[in-house]
Structures are given as structure tokens and as C-alpha cells.
PDB file of C-alpha atoms in Angstrom:
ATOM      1  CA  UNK A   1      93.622  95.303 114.875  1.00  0.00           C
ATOM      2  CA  UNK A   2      95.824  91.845 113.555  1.00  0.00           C
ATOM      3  CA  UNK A   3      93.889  89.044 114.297  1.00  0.00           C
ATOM      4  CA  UNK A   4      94.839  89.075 117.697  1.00  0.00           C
ATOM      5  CA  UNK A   5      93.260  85.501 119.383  1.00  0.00           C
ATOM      6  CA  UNK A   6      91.987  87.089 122.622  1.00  0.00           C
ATOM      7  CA  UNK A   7      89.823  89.104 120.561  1.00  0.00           C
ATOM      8  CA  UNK A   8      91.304  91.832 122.620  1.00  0.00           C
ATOM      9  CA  UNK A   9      93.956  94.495 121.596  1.00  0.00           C
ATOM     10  CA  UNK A  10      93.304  97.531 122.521  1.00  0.00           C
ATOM     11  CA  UNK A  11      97.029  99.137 122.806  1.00  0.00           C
ATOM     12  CA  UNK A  12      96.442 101.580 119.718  1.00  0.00           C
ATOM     13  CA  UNK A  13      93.165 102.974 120.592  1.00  0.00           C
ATOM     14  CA  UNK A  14      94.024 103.421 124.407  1.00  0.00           C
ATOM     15  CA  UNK A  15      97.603 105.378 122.770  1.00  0.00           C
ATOM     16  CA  UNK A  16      95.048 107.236 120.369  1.00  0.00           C
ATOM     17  CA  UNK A  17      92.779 108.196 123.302  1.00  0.00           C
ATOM     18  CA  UNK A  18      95.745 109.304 125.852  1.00  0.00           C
ATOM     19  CA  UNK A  19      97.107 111.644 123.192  1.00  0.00           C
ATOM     20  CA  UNK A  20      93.592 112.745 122.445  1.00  0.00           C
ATOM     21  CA  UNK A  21      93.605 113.735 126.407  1.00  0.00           C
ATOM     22  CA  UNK A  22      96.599 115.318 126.711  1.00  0.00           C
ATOM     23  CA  UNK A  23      95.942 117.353 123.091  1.00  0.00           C
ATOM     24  CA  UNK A  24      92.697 118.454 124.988  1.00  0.00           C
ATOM     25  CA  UNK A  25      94.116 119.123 128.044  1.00  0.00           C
ATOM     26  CA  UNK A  26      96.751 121.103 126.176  1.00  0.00           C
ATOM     27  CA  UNK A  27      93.868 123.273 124.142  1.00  0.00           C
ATOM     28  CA  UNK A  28      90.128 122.671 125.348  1.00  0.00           C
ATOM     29  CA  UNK A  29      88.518 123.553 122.088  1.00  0.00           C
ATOM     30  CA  UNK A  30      85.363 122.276 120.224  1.00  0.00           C
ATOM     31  CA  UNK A  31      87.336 120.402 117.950  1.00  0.00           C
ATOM     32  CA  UNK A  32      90.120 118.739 120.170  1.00  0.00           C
ATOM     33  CA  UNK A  33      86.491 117.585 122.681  1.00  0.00           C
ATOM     34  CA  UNK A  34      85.137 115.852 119.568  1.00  0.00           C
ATOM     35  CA  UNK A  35      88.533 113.929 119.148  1.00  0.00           C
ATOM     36  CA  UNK A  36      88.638 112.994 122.152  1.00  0.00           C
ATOM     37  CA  UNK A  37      85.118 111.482 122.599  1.00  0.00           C
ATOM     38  CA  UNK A  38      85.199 110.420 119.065  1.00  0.00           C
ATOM     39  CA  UNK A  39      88.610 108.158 119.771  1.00  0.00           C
ATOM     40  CA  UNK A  40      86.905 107.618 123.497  1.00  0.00           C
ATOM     41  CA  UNK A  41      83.916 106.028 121.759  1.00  0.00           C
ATOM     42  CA  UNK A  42      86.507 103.839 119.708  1.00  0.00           C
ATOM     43  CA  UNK A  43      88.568 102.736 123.187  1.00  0.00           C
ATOM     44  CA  UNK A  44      85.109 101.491 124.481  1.00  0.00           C
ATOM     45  CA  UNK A  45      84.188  99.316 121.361  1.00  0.00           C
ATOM     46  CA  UNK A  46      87.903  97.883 121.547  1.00  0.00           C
ATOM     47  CA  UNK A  47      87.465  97.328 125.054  1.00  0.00           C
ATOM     48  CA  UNK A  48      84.355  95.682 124.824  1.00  0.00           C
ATOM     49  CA  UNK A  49      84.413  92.125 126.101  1.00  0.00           C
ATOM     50  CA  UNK A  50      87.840  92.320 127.475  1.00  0.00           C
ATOM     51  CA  UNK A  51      88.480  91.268 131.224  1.00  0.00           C
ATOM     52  CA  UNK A  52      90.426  94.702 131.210  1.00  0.00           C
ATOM     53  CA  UNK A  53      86.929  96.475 130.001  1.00  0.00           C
ATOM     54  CA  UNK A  54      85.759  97.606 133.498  1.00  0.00           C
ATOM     55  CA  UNK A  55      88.980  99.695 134.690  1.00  0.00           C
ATOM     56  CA  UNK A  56      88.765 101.860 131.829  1.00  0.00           C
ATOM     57  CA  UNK A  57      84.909 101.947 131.064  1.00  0.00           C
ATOM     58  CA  UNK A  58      83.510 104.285 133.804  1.00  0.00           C
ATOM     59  CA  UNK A  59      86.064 106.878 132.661  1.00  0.00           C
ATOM     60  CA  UNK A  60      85.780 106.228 129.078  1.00  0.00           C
ATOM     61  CA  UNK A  61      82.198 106.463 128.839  1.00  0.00           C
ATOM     62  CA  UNK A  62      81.850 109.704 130.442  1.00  0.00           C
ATOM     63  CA  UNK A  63      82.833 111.371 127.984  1.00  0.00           C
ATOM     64  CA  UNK A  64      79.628 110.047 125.942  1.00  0.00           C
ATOM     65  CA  UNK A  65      77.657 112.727 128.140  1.00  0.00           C
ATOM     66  CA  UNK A  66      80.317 115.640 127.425  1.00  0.00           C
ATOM     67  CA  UNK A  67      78.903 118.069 124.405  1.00  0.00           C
ATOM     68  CA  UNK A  68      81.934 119.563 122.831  1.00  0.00           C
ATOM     69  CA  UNK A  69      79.908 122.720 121.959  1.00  0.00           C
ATOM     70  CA  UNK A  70      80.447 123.709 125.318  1.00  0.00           C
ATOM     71  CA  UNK A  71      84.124 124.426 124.586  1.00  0.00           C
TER      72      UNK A  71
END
């Protein structure tokens, strides 16, 4: 957030979302999944509209689809 002009800062919920990758890459659990979709869900509305948006949506969104119960 900040007011940015563009409309389109994204830096601290793509940092938020890498360490929520590597934290459930580190321990695949129920509860580090839901982190990471939950901050993956953030990344895509931060992303939305920005000319950067399609390099990280396909990825991003996938995790949508992922049910942490599985873990």
C-alpha cells in the first residue's frame, strides 16, 4: 500500500507470498497451505490490473484449486 500512482505495488505481498512458499515447502502442513493460498489470493488482488499481472497469475491462481486439508 502508499498511494503508489501506478495503482500498482505489489513488492510486499509478492515478499509475503515467497516466504509463504518457502515456509510450505519447508513444512507442508494444513496450516502453512492455508497461508500460502490465503497470501496467494492477496498477490492476485495486488496484481490485478498491473501490466506485470500475467507472469505471475497462472501460478498464483493455482493455488485457488489446492484444498489444504489434503496436507
Amino acid at each position: 500500500g502508499g498511494g503508489d500512482a501506478t495503482g500498482c505495488n505489489f513488492d510486499q505481498e509478492l515478499q509475503v507470498y515467497q516466504q509463504a512458499v518457502t515456509n510450505f515447502q519447508n513444512s507442508p502442513t494444513s496450516s502453512s497451505c492455508a497461508s500460502l493460498k490465503s497470501a496467494a489470493l492477496d498477490l492476485l488482488e495486488a496484481l490485478n490490473g498491473c501490466a506485470e499481472y500475467d507472469y505471475y497469475a497462472d501460478a498464483v491462481q493455482a493455488w485457488q484449486d489446492i484444498n489444504c486439508s489434503d496436507f
